[in-house]
Coordinates of N, CA, C and O in Angstrom, one line a residue:
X1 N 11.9 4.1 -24.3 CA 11.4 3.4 -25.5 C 11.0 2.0 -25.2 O 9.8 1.7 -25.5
X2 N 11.7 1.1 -24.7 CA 11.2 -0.1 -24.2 C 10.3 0.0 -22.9 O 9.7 -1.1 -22.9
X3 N 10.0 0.7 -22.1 CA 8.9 0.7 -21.2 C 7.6 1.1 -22.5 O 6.8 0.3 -23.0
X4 N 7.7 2.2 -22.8 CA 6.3 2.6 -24.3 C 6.2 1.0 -24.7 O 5.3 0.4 -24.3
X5 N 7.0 0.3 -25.4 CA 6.7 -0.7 -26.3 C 5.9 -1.7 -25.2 O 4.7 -2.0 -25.3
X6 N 6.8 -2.1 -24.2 CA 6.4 -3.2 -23.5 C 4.6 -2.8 -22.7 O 3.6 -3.5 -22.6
X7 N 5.1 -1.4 -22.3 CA 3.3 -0.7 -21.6 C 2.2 -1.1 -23.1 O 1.2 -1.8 -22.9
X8 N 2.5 -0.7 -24.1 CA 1.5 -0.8 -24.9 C 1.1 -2.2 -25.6 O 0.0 -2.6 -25.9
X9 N 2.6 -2.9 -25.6 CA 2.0 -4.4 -25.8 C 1.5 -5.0 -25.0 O 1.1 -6.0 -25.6
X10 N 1.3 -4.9 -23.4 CA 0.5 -5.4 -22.5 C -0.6 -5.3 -22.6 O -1.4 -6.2 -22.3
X11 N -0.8 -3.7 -23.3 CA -2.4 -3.1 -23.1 C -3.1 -3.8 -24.6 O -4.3 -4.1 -24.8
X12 N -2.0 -4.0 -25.3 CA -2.6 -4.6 -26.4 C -2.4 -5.6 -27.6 O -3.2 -5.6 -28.6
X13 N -1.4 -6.4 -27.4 CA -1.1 -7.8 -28.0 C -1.5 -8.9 -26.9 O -2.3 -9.7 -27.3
X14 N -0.8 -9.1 -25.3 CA -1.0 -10.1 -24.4 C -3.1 -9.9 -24.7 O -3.8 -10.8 -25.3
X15 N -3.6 -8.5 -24.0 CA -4.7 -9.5 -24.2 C -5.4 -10.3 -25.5 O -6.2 -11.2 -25.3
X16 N -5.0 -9.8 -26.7 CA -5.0 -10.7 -28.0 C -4.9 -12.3 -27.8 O -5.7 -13.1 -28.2
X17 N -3.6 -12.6 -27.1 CA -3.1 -13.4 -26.7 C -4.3 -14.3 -25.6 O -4.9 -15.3 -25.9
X18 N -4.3 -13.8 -25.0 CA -5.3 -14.2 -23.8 C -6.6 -14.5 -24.8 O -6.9 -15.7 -25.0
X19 N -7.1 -13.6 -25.3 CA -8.7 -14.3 -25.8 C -8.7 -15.1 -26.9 O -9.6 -15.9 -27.3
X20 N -7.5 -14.9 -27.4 CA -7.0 -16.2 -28.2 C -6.7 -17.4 -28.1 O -6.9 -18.3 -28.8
X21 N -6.2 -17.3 -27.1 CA -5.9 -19.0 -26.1 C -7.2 -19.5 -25.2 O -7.4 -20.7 -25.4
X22 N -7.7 -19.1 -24.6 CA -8.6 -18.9 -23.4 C -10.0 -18.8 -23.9 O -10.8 -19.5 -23.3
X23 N -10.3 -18.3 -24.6 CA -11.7 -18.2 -25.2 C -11.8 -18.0 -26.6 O -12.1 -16.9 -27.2
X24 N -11.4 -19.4 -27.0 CA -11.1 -19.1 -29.0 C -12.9 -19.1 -29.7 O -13.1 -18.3 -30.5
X25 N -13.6 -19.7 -29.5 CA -14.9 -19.0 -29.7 C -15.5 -17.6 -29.8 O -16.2 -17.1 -30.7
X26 N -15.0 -17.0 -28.6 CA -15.7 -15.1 -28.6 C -14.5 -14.7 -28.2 O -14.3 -14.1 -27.1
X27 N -13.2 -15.1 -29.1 CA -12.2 -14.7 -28.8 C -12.0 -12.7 -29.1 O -11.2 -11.9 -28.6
X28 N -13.2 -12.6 -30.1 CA -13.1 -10.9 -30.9 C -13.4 -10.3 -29.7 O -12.7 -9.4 -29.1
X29 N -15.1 -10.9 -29.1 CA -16.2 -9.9 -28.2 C -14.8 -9.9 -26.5 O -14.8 -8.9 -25.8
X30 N -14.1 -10.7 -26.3 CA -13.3 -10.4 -25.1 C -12.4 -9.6 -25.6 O -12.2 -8.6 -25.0
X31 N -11.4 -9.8 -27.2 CA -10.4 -8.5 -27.3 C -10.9 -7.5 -27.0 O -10.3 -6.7 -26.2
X32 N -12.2 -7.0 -27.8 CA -13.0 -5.9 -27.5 C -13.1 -5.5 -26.2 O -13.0 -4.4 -26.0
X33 N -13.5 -6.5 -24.9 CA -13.9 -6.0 -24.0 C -12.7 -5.5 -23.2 O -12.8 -4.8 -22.2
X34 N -11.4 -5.8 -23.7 CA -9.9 -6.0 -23.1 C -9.6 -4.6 -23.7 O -8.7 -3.9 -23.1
X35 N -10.2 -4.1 -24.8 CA -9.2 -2.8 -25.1 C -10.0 -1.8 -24.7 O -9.5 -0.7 -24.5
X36 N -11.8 -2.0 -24.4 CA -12.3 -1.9 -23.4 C -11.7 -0.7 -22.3 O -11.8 0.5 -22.1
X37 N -11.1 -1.9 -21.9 CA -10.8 -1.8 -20.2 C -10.2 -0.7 -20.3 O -10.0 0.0 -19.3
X38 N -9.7 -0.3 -21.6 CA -8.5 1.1 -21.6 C -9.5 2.2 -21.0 O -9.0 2.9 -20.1
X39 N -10.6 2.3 -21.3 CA -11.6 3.4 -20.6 C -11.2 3.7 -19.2 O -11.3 4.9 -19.1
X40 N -10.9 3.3 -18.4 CA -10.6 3.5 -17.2 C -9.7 5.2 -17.6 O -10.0 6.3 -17.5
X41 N -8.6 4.7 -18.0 CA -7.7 5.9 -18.2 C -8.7 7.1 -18.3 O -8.0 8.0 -18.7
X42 N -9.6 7.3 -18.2 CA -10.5 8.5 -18.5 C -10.2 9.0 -17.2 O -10.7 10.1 -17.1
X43 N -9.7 8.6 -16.2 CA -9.8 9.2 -15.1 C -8.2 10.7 -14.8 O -8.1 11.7 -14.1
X44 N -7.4 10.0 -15.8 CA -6.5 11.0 -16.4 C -7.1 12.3 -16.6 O -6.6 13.2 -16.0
X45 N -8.3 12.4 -17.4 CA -8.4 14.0 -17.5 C -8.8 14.4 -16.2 O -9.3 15.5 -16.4
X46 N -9.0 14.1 -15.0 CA -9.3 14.7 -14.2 C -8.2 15.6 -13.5 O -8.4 16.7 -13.0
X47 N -6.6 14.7 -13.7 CA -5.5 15.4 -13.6 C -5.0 16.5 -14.1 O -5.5 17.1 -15.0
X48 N -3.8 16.9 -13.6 CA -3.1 18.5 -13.8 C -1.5 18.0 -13.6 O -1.0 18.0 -12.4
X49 N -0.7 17.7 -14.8 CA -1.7 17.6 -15.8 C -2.0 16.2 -16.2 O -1.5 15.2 -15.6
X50 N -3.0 16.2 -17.2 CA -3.4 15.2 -18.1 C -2.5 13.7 -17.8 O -2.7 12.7 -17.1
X51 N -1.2 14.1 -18.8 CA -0.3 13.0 -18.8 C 0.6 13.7 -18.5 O 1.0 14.8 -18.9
X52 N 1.3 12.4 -17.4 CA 3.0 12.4 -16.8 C 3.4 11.0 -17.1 O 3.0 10.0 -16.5
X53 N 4.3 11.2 -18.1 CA 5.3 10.0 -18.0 C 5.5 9.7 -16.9 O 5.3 8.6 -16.6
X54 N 5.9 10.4 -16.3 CA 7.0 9.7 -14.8 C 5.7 9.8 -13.5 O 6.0 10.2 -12.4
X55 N 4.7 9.4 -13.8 CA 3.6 9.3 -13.0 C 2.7 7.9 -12.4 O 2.0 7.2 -13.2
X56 N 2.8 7.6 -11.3 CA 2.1 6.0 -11.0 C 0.9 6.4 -11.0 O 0.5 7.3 -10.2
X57 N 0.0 5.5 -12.1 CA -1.7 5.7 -12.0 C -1.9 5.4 -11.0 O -2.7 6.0 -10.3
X58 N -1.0 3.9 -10.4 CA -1.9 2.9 -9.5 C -1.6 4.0 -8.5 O -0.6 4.4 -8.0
X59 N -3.3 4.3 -8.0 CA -3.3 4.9 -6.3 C -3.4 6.6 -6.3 O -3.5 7.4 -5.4
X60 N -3.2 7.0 -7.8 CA -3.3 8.1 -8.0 C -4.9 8.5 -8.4 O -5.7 9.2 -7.8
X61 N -4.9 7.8 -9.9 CA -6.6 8.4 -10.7 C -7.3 7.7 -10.2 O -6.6 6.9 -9.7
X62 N -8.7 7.4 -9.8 CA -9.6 7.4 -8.8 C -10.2 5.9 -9.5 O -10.8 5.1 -8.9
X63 N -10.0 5.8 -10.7 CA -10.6 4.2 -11.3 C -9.3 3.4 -11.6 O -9.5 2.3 -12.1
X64 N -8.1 3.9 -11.3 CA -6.9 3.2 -10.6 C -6.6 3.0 -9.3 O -5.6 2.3 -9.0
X65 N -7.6 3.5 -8.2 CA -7.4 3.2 -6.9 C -7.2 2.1 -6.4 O -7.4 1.3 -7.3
X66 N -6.9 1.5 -5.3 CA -6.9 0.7 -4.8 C -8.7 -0.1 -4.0 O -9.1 -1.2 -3.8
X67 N -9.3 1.2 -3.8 CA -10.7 0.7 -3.8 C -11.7 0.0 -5.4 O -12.4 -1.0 -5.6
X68 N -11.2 1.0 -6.3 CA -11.6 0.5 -7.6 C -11.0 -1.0 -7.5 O -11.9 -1.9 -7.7
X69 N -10.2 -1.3 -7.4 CA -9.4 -2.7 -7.5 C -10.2 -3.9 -6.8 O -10.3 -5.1 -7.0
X70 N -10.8 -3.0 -5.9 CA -11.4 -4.2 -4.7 C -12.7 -4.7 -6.1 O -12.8 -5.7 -6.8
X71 N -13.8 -3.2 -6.1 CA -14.3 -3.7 -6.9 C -14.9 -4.5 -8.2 O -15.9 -5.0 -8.6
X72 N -13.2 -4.2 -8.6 CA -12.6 -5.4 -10.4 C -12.4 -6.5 -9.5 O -12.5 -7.5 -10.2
X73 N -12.2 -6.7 -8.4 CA -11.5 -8.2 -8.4 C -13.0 -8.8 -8.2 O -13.4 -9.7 -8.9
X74 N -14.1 -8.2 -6.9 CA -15.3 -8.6 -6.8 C -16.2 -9.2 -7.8 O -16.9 -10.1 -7.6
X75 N -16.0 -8.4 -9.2 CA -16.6 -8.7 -10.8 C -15.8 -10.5 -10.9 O -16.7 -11.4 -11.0
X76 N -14.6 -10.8 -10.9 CA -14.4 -12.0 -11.0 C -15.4 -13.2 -10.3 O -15.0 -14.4 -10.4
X77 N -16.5 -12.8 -9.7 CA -17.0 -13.7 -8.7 C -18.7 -13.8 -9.5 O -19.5 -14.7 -9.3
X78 N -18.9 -12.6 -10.4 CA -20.2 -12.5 -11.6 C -20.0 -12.7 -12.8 O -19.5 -12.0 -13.7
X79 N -20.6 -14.3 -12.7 CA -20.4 -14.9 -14.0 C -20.7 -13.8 -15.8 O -20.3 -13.9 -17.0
X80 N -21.5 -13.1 -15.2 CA -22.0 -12.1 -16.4 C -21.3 -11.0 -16.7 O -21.3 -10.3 -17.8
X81 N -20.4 -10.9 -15.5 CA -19.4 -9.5 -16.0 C -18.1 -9.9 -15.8 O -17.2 -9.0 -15.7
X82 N -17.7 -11.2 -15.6 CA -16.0 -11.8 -15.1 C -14.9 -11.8 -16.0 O -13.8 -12.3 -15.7
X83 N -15.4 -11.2 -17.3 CA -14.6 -11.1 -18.6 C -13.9 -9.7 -18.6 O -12.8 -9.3 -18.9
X84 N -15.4 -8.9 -17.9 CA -14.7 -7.1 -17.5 C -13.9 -6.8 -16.4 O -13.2 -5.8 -16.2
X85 N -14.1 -7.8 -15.6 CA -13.3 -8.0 -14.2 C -12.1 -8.2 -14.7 O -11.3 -7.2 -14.6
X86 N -11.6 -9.4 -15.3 CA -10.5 -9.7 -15.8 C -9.8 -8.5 -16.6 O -8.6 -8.1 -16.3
X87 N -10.5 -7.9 -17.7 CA -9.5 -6.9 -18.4 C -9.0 -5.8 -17.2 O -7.9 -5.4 -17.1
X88 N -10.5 -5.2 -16.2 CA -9.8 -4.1 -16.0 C -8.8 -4.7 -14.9 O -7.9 -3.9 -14.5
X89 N -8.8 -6.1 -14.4 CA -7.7 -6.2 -13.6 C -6.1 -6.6 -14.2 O -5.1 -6.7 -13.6
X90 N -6.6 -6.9 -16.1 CA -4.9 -6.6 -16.3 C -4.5 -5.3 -17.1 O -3.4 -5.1 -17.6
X91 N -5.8 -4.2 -17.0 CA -5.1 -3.3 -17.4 C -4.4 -2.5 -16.4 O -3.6 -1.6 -16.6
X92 N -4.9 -3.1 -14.9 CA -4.3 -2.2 -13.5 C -2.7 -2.7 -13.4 O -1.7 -2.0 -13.1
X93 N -2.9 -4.2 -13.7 CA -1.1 -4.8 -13.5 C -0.6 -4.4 -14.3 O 0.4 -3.8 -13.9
X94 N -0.9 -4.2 -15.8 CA -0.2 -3.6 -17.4 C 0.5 -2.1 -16.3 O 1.7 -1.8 -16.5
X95 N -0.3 -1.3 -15.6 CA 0.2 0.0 -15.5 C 0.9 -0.1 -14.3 O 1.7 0.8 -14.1
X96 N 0.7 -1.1 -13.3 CA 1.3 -1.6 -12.0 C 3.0 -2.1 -13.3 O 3.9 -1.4 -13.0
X97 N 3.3 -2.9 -14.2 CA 4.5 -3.2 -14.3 C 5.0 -1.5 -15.0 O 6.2 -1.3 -14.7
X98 N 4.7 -0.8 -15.5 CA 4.9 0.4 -16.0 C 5.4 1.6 -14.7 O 6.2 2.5 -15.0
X99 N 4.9 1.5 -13.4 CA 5.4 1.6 -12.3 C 6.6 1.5 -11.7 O 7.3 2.4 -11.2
X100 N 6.7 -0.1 -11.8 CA 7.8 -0.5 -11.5 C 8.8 0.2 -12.3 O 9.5 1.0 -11.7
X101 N 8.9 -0.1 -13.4 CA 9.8 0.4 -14.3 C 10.4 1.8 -14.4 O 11.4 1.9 -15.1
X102 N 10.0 2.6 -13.9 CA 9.8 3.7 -13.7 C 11.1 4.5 -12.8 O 11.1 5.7 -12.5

């Protein structure tokens, strides 16, 4: 119960938090782009199955890889997409502390 609460407030109050502190002007267009980042998890349906609780994304689903990672972190370096860089790299830690926990 407390890993669910804490996984899902990562994925979705901290970045609230974040575009609220950090960019209070287009604080909406970054939450958006932060819940966004949830799209990644599409790489789930490629699994069998679907969803495992007791399952590490990181290194498993293919836009959880560790190559995908290189790519998100690379985005932090383009001024035009460093907002998308940023979410999908805290939706990888949000599921990296979900890991741990585990």
């Amino acid at each position: 119960m407390i890993r669910s609460i804490l996984h899902y407030g990562l994925h979705l109050i901290v970045p609230l938090c974040i575009a609220l502190l950090f960019f209070p002007k287009q604080w909406k267009k970054v939450y958006i782009i932060f819940l966004g980042a949830m799209l990644i998890d599409i790489d789930h349906l490629l699994a069998n199955p679907i969803f495992d609780p007791n399952r590490c994304s990181i290194g498993f689903h293919i836009l959880h890889s560790y190559y995908a990672m290189i790519v998100y972190g690379f985005m932090l370096f383009l001024p035009k997409i460093r907002i998308i860089g940023i979410a999908l790299l805290w939706h990888i830690f949000t599921d990296q502390i979900d890991c741990w926990m585990m």
